[in-house]
Structure formats: C-alpha cells, structure tokens
Amino acid sequence: MARILIVDDSPSQLLGIKRIVEKLGHETLTAEDGAAGVEVAKQELPDLILMDVVMPNLNGFQATRTISKNAETAHIPIILVTTKDQETDKVWGMRQGAKAYVTKPIKEEELVKALNEFLPS
C-alpha cells in the first residue's frame, strides 16, 4: 500500500480522485492548493503526488517545480492531473519535474495505469 498525496482545489475532484486511489488500496493525503501541497509533501514524504495545475496561491506547475527541485522531496514522482490539455502544457509540466500527465475529466483506467507505472512495487 502506498501513500499518495492528492493536491486539488476542487472538493469534488479531490473526492473523485481519492475514491479511485483508495479503491486500489492506497492511503491518501490531501491538500487544497499548491502551497499546502508543497508543505504536506515535505512533512509526509508520500510515495507519489497527484497534482492539479490550476489552483490559487501556488499553481501546480510552481508546486511541482518546488517539490522536484528540493533535495528532500525530489525522489517523489508527480503526476499532473489537469484540465489543461494542450501539448505546450504537457511539455511545460514535464519540464517542471512531472513524470506523467493525466487530463480531466479523469478516465479511471488512465489514472490507474499512471499510478502503477510510478509507484514503487
């Protein structure tokens, strides 16, 4: 069982993603914006982070860059989960340190595949 941090400012999206992750038997941690996500990542050191992009305070690109550049959290794989579906957004997200990019509305099988690819086995 892995510990997965879900960062999303939409309560309904947070709940939907949380249901999918917990159905797979994983433990979830949550944060409601990028700044809180960075703090939870530093304190809890989750096995993986699912990060929204469009959020107040610190957006998902900024939070991903902060986490992936910090020596304590750089090992944590980050999957961006967002409505931003342009190729330039994907390229930029990967440059910030994300390992994968899943677009909303979320297809459960796509999210499960990304989780299985990046979770330690």
CSV table of N, CA and C in Angstrom, one decimal:
chain,number,residue,atom,x,y,z
A,1,MET,N,0.8,-1.2,0.0
A,1,MET,CA,0.0,0.0,0.0
A,1,MET,C,0.9,1.2,0.0
A,2,ALA,N,0.6,2.2,-0.9
A,2,ALA,CA,1.3,3.4,-1.0
A,2,ALA,C,0.6,4.6,-0.3
A,3,ARG,N,1.3,5.6,0.0
A,3,ARG,CA,0.7,6.8,0.5
A,3,ARG,C,0.8,7.8,-0.7
A,4,ILE,N,-0.4,8.3,-1.1
A,4,ILE,CA,-0.5,9.2,-2.2
A,4,ILE,C,-1.1,10.5,-1.8
A,5,LEU,N,-0.4,11.6,-2.1
A,5,LEU,CA,-0.8,13.0,-1.9
A,5,LEU,C,-1.6,13.5,-3.1
A,6,ILE,N,-2.9,13.9,-2.8
A,6,ILE,CA,-3.7,14.5,-3.9
A,6,ILE,C,-3.8,16.0,-3.6
A,7,VAL,N,-3.4,16.8,-4.6
A,7,VAL,CA,-3.5,18.2,-4.5
A,7,VAL,C,-4.4,18.8,-5.5
A,8,ASP,N,-5.6,19.3,-5.0
A,8,ASP,CA,-6.6,19.8,-5.9
A,8,ASP,C,-7.5,20.8,-5.1
A,9,ASP,N,-7.8,21.9,-5.7
A,9,ASP,CA,-8.6,22.9,-5.0
A,9,ASP,C,-10.1,22.7,-5.2
A,10,SER,N,-10.5,21.7,-6.0
A,10,SER,CA,-11.9,21.4,-6.2
A,10,SER,C,-12.3,20.2,-5.3
A,11,PRO,N,-13.2,20.5,-4.3
A,11,PRO,CA,-13.6,19.4,-3.4
A,11,PRO,C,-14.2,18.2,-4.2
A,12,SER,N,-14.9,18.4,-5.2
A,12,SER,CA,-15.5,17.2,-6.0
A,12,SER,C,-14.4,16.5,-6.7
A,13,GLN,N,-13.4,17.2,-7.3
A,13,GLN,CA,-12.3,16.5,-8.0
A,13,GLN,C,-11.5,15.7,-6.9
A,14,LEU,N,-11.2,16.3,-5.8
A,14,LEU,CA,-10.4,15.7,-4.7
A,14,LEU,C,-11.1,14.4,-4.3
A,15,LEU,N,-12.4,14.5,-4.1
A,15,LEU,CA,-13.2,13.3,-3.7
A,15,LEU,C,-13.1,12.2,-4.7
A,16,GLY,N,-13.3,12.6,-6.0
A,16,GLY,CA,-13.3,11.6,-7.1
A,16,GLY,C,-12.0,10.9,-7.2
A,17,ILE,N,-10.9,11.6,-7.1
A,17,ILE,CA,-9.6,11.0,-7.3
A,17,ILE,C,-9.3,10.2,-6.0
A,18,LYS,N,-9.7,10.7,-4.9
A,18,LYS,CA,-9.5,10.0,-3.6
A,18,LYS,C,-10.2,8.6,-3.7
A,19,ARG,N,-11.4,8.5,-4.2
A,19,ARG,CA,-12.1,7.3,-4.3
A,19,ARG,C,-11.4,6.3,-5.2
A,20,ILE,N,-10.9,6.7,-6.3
A,20,ILE,CA,-10.1,5.8,-7.2
A,20,ILE,C,-8.9,5.3,-6.5
A,21,VAL,N,-8.1,6.2,-5.9
A,21,VAL,CA,-6.9,5.8,-5.2
A,21,VAL,C,-7.1,4.8,-4.0
A,22,GLU,N,-8.2,5.1,-3.2
A,22,GLU,CA,-8.5,4.3,-2.1
A,22,GLU,C,-9.0,2.9,-2.5
A,23,LYS,N,-9.7,2.9,-3.6
A,23,LYS,CA,-10.3,1.6,-4.2
A,23,LYS,C,-9.1,0.7,-4.5
A,24,LEU,N,-8.0,1.2,-4.9
A,24,LEU,CA,-6.8,0.4,-5.2
A,24,LEU,C,-6.1,0.0,-3.9
A,25,GLY,N,-6.6,0.4,-2.8
A,25,GLY,CA,-5.9,0.0,-1.5
A,25,GLY,C,-4.9,1.0,-1.0
A,26,HIS,N,-4.7,2.1,-1.6
A,26,HIS,CA,-3.7,3.1,-1.1
A,26,HIS,C,-4.3,4.0,-0.1
A,27,GLU,N,-3.4,4.6,0.7
A,27,GLU,CA,-3.7,5.6,1.7
A,27,GLU,C,-3.6,7.0,1.0
A,28,THR,N,-4.5,7.9,1.3
A,28,THR,CA,-4.5,9.2,0.7
A,28,THR,C,-4.2,10.3,1.7
A,29,LEU,N,-3.5,11.3,1.2
A,29,LEU,CA,-3.3,12.6,2.0
A,29,LEU,C,-3.8,13.6,1.0
A,30,THR,N,-4.3,14.7,1.5
A,30,THR,CA,-4.8,15.7,0.6
A,30,THR,C,-4.3,17.1,1.0
A,31,ALA,N,-4.3,18.0,-0.1
A,31,ALA,CA,-4.0,19.4,0.1
A,31,ALA,C,-4.9,20.2,-0.9
A,32,GLU,N,-5.3,21.4,-0.5
A,32,GLU,CA,-6.2,22.1,-1.3
A,32,GLU,C,-5.6,23.2,-2.2
A,33,ASP,N,-4.3,23.4,-2.2
A,33,ASP,CA,-3.7,24.3,-3.1
A,33,ASP,C,-2.2,23.9,-3.2
A,34,GLY,N,-1.5,24.5,-4.1
A,34,GLY,CA,-0.1,24.2,-4.4
A,34,GLY,C,0.8,24.4,-3.2
A,35,ALA,N,0.6,25.5,-2.5
A,35,ALA,CA,1.5,25.8,-1.3
A,35,ALA,C,1.3,24.8,-0.2
A,36,ALA,N,0.0,24.4,0.1
A,36,ALA,CA,-0.3,23.4,1.1
A,36,ALA,C,0.3,22.0,0.6
A,37,GLY,N,0.2,21.8,-0.7
A,37,GLY,CA,0.8,20.5,-1.3
A,37,GLY,C,2.3,20.4,-1.0
A,38,VAL,N,3.0,21.5,-1.2
A,38,VAL,CA,4.4,21.5,-1.0
A,38,VAL,C,4.7,21.2,0.5
A,39,GLU,N,4.0,21.8,1.4
A,39,GLU,CA,4.2,21.6,2.8
A,39,GLU,C,3.9,20.2,3.2
A,40,VAL,N,2.8,19.6,2.7
A,40,VAL,CA,2.4,18.2,3.1
A,40,VAL,C,3.5,17.3,2.5
A,41,ALA,N,4.0,17.5,1.3
A,41,ALA,CA,5.0,16.7,0.7
A,41,ALA,C,6.3,16.7,1.5
A,42,LYS,N,6.7,17.9,2.0
A,42,LYS,CA,7.9,17.9,2.9
A,42,LYS,C,7.7,17.2,4.2
A,43,GLN,N,6.5,17.4,4.8
A,43,GLN,CA,6.2,16.8,6.1
A,43,GLN,C,6.0,15.3,6.0
A,44,GLU,N,5.2,14.8,5.0
A,44,GLU,CA,4.8,13.4,5.0
A,44,GLU,C,5.6,12.5,4.1
A,45,LEU,N,6.3,13.1,3.1
A,45,LEU,CA,7.1,12.4,2.1
A,45,LEU,C,6.3,11.2,1.5
A,46,PRO,N,5.2,11.5,0.8
A,46,PRO,CA,4.4,10.5,0.2
A,46,PRO,C,5.1,9.7,-0.9
A,47,ASP,N,4.6,8.6,-1.3
A,47,ASP,CA,5.2,7.7,-2.3
A,47,ASP,C,5.0,8.3,-3.7
A,48,LEU,N,3.9,9.1,-3.8
A,48,LEU,CA,3.5,9.7,-5.2
A,48,LEU,C,2.6,10.9,-4.9
A,49,ILE,N,2.6,11.9,-5.8
A,49,ILE,CA,1.8,13.0,-5.7
A,49,ILE,C,0.9,13.2,-7.0
A,50,LEU,N,-0.4,13.4,-6.8
A,50,LEU,CA,-1.3,13.7,-8.0
A,50,LEU,C,-1.6,15.2,-7.8
A,51,MET,N,-1.1,16.0,-8.8
A,51,MET,CA,-1.2,17.4,-8.7
A,51,MET,C,-2.0,18.1,-9.8
A,52,ASP,N,-3.0,18.9,-9.3
A,52,ASP,CA,-3.8,19.7,-10.2
A,52,ASP,C,-2.9,20.9,-10.7
A,53,VAL,N,-3.2,21.5,-11.7
A,53,VAL,CA,-2.4,22.7,-12.2
A,53,VAL,C,-3.1,24.0,-11.8
A,54,VAL,N,-4.3,24.2,-12.2
A,54,VAL,CA,-5.0,25.5,-11.9
A,54,VAL,C,-5.5,25.6,-10.5
A,55,MET,N,-4.7,26.3,-9.7
A,55,MET,CA,-5.1,26.4,-8.2
A,55,MET,C,-4.6,27.8,-7.7
A,56,PRO,N,-5.2,28.2,-6.6
A,56,PRO,CA,-4.8,29.5,-6.1
A,56,PRO,C,-3.5,29.4,-5.3
A,57,ASN,N,-2.9,30.5,-5.0
A,57,ASN,CA,-1.6,30.6,-4.2
A,57,ASN,C,-0.5,30.2,-5.1
A,58,LEU,N,-0.2,28.9,-5.1
A,58,LEU,CA,0.9,28.4,-5.9
A,58,LEU,C,0.2,27.4,-6.9
A,59,ASN,N,0.4,27.6,-8.2
A,59,ASN,CA,-0.2,26.7,-9.2
A,59,ASN,C,0.5,25.4,-9.2
A,60,GLY,N,0.0,24.4,-9.9
A,60,GLY,CA,0.6,23.1,-9.9
A,60,GLY,C,1.9,23.0,-10.6
A,61,PHE,N,2.1,23.8,-11.6
A,61,PHE,CA,3.5,23.9,-12.2
A,61,PHE,C,4.5,24.4,-11.2
A,62,GLN,N,4.2,25.4,-10.5
A,62,GLN,CA,5.1,26.0,-9.5
A,62,GLN,C,5.4,25.0,-8.4
A,63,ALA,N,4.3,24.4,-7.9
A,63,ALA,CA,4.4,23.4,-6.8
A,63,ALA,C,5.3,22.2,-7.2
A,64,THR,N,5.0,21.8,-8.4
A,64,THR,CA,5.8,20.6,-9.0
A,64,THR,C,7.3,21.0,-9.0
A,65,ARG,N,7.6,22.2,-9.6
A,65,ARG,CA,9.0,22.6,-9.7
A,65,ARG,C,9.6,22.7,-8.3
A,66,THR,N,8.9,23.3,-7.3
A,66,THR,CA,9.4,23.4,-5.9
A,66,THR,C,9.7,22.0,-5.3
A,67,ILE,N,8.8,21.1,-5.5
A,67,ILE,CA,9.0,19.7,-4.9
A,67,ILE,C,10.1,19.0,-5.6
A,68,SER,N,10.1,19.1,-6.9
A,68,SER,CA,11.1,18.3,-7.7
A,68,SER,C,12.5,18.9,-7.6
A,69,LYS,N,12.7,20.1,-7.2
A,69,LYS,CA,14.0,20.8,-7.0
A,69,LYS,C,14.5,20.7,-5.6
A,70,ASN,N,13.6,20.3,-4.6
A,70,ASN,CA,14.0,20.2,-3.2
A,70,ASN,C,14.7,18.8,-3.0
A,71,ALA,N,15.9,18.8,-2.4
A,71,ALA,CA,16.6,17.5,-2.2
A,71,ALA,C,15.8,16.5,-1.4
A,72,GLU,N,15.0,17.0,-0.4
A,72,GLU,CA,14.2,16.1,0.4
A,72,GLU,C,13.1,15.4,-0.3
A,73,THR,N,12.5,16.1,-1.3
A,73,THR,CA,11.3,15.6,-2.0
A,73,THR,C,11.5,15.3,-3.5
A,74,ALA,N,12.7,15.5,-4.0
A,74,ALA,CA,12.9,15.3,-5.4
A,74,ALA,C,12.6,13.9,-5.9
A,75,HIS,N,12.7,12.9,-5.0
A,75,HIS,CA,12.5,11.5,-5.4
A,75,HIS,C,11.0,11.1,-5.6
A,76,ILE,N,10.1,12.0,-5.1
A,76,ILE,CA,8.7,11.7,-5.2
A,76,ILE,C,8.2,11.9,-6.6
A,77,PRO,N,7.6,10.9,-7.3
A,77,PRO,CA,7.1,11.1,-8.6
A,77,PRO,C,5.8,11.9,-8.5
A,78,ILE,N,5.7,12.9,-9.4
A,78,ILE,CA,4.5,13.7,-9.5
A,78,ILE,C,3.8,13.5,-10.8
A,79,ILE,N,2.5,13.2,-10.7
A,79,ILE,CA,1.6,13.1,-11.9
A,79,ILE,C,0.7,14.3,-11.9
A,80,LEU,N,0.8,15.1,-13.0
A,80,LEU,CA,-0.1,16.2,-13.1
A,80,LEU,C,-1.5,15.7,-13.6
A,81,VAL,N,-2.6,16.2,-12.9
A,81,VAL,CA,-3.9,15.8,-13.2
A,81,VAL,C,-4.7,17.1,-13.5
A,82,THR,N,-5.0,17.4,-14.7
A,82,THR,CA,-5.5,18.8,-15.0
A,82,THR,C,-6.4,18.9,-16.2
A,83,THR,N,-7.1,19.9,-16.3
A,83,THR,CA,-8.0,20.2,-17.5
A,83,THR,C,-7.1,20.8,-18.6
A,84,LYS,N,-5.9,21.3,-18.3
A,84,LYS,CA,-5.1,21.9,-19.3
A,84,LYS,C,-4.5,20.8,-20.3
A,85,ASP,N,-5.1,20.7,-21.5
A,85,ASP,CA,-4.8,19.6,-22.3
A,85,ASP,C,-4.0,19.9,-23.6
A,86,GLN,N,-3.4,21.1,-23.6
A,86,GLN,CA,-2.6,21.5,-24.8
A,86,GLN,C,-1.2,20.8,-24.7
A,87,GLU,N,-0.6,20.5,-25.8
A,87,GLU,CA,0.7,19.9,-25.8
A,87,GLU,C,1.7,20.8,-25.1
A,88,THR,N,1.6,22.1,-25.3
A,88,THR,CA,2.6,23.0,-24.6
A,88,THR,C,2.5,22.9,-23.1
A,89,ASP,N,1.3,22.7,-22.6
A,89,ASP,CA,1.1,22.5,-21.1
A,89,ASP,C,1.8,21.2,-20.7
A,90,LYS,N,1.6,20.1,-21.4
A,90,LYS,CA,2.3,18.9,-21.1
A,90,LYS,C,3.8,19.0,-21.1
A,91,VAL,N,4.3,19.6,-22.1
A,91,VAL,CA,5.8,19.8,-22.2
A,91,VAL,C,6.3,20.7,-21.0
A,92,TRP,N,5.6,21.7,-20.7
A,92,TRP,CA,6.0,22.6,-19.6
A,92,TRP,C,5.9,21.8,-18.3
A,93,GLY,N,4.8,21.1,-18.1
A,93,GLY,CA,4.7,20.3,-16.9
A,93,GLY,C,5.8,19.3,-16.7
A,94,MET,N,6.2,18.6,-17.7
A,94,MET,CA,7.3,17.7,-17.7
A,94,MET,C,8.6,18.4,-17.4
A,95,ARG,N,8.8,19.6,-17.9
A,95,ARG,CA,10.0,20.4,-17.6
A,95,ARG,C,10.1,20.8,-16.2
A,96,GLN,N,8.9,20.9,-15.5
A,96,GLN,CA,8.9,21.3,-14.1
A,96,GLN,C,9.2,20.2,-13.2
A,97,GLY,N,9.2,19.0,-13.8
A,97,GLY,CA,9.6,17.8,-13.0
A,97,GLY,C,8.5,16.7,-12.9
A,98,ALA,N,7.4,16.9,-13.5
A,98,ALA,CA,6.3,15.9,-13.5
A,98,ALA,C,6.8,14.6,-14.3
A,99,LYS,N,6.3,13.5,-13.8
A,99,LYS,CA,6.7,12.2,-14.5
A,99,LYS,C,5.6,11.8,-15.5
A,100,ALA,N,4.4,12.3,-15.3
A,100,ALA,CA,3.3,11.9,-16.2
A,100,ALA,C,2.2,13.0,-16.2
A,101,TYR,N,1.3,12.9,-17.1
A,101,TYR,CA,0.3,14.0,-17.3
A,101,TYR,C,-1.0,13.3,-17.6
A,102,VAL,N,-2.0,13.5,-16.8
A,102,VAL,CA,-3.4,12.9,-17.0
A,102,VAL,C,-4.4,14.1,-17.1
A,103,THR,N,-5.2,14.1,-18.1
A,103,THR,CA,-6.1,15.2,-18.3
A,103,THR,C,-7.5,14.8,-17.7
A,104,LYS,N,-8.2,15.9,-17.3
A,104,LYS,CA,-9.5,15.8,-16.8
A,104,LYS,C,-10.5,16.0,-17.9
A,105,PRO,N,-11.7,15.5,-17.9
A,105,PRO,CA,-12.2,14.5,-16.9
A,105,PRO,C,-11.4,13.3,-16.9
A,106,ILE,N,-11.1,12.8,-15.7
A,106,ILE,CA,-10.2,11.6,-15.5
A,106,ILE,C,-10.9,10.3,-16.0
A,107,LYS,N,-10.1,9.6,-16.7
A,107,LYS,CA,-10.5,8.2,-17.1
A,107,LYS,C,-9.9,7.3,-16.1
A,108,GLU,N,-10.6,6.6,-15.3
A,108,GLU,CA,-10.1,5.8,-14.2
A,108,GLU,C,-9.0,4.9,-14.6
A,109,GLU,N,-9.1,4.2,-15.8
A,109,GLU,CA,-8.1,3.3,-16.2
A,109,GLU,C,-6.8,4.0,-16.6
A,110,GLU,N,-6.9,5.3,-17.1
A,110,GLU,CA,-5.7,6.1,-17.4
A,110,GLU,C,-4.9,6.4,-16.1
A,111,LEU,N,-5.7,6.8,-15.1
A,111,LEU,CA,-5.1,7.2,-13.8
A,111,LEU,C,-4.4,6.0,-13.1
A,112,VAL,N,-5.1,4.8,-13.2
A,112,VAL,CA,-4.6,3.6,-12.6
A,112,VAL,C,-3.3,3.2,-13.3
A,113,LYS,N,-3.3,3.3,-14.6
A,113,LYS,CA,-2.1,2.9,-15.4
A,113,LYS,C,-0.9,3.8,-14.9
A,114,ALA,N,-1.2,5.1,-14.8
A,114,ALA,CA,-0.1,6.1,-14.4
A,114,ALA,C,0.4,5.7,-13.0
A,115,LEU,N,-0.5,5.5,-12.1
A,115,LEU,CA,-0.2,5.1,-10.7
A,115,LEU,C,0.7,3.9,-10.7
A,116,ASN,N,0.3,2.8,-11.4
A,116,ASN,CA,1.0,1.6,-11.4
A,116,ASN,C,2.4,1.7,-12.0
A,117,GLU,N,2.5,2.7,-13.0
A,117,GLU,CA,3.8,2.9,-13.6
A,117,GLU,C,4.8,3.5,-12.7
A,118,PHE,N,4.4,4.4,-11.8
A,118,PHE,CA,5.3,5.2,-11.0
A,118,PHE,C,5.4,4.9,-9.5
A,119,LEU,N,4.5,4.0,-9.1
A,119,LEU,CA,4.5,3.6,-7.6
A,119,LEU,C,5.6,2.5,-7.5
A,120,PRO,N,6.3,2.6,-6.4
A,120,PRO,CA,7.3,1.6,-6.1
A,120,PRO,C,6.6,0.2,-5.9
A,121,SER,N,7.2,-0.8,-6.5
A,121,SER,CA,6.5,-2.1,-6.5
A,121,SER,C,7.0,-3.0,-5.3
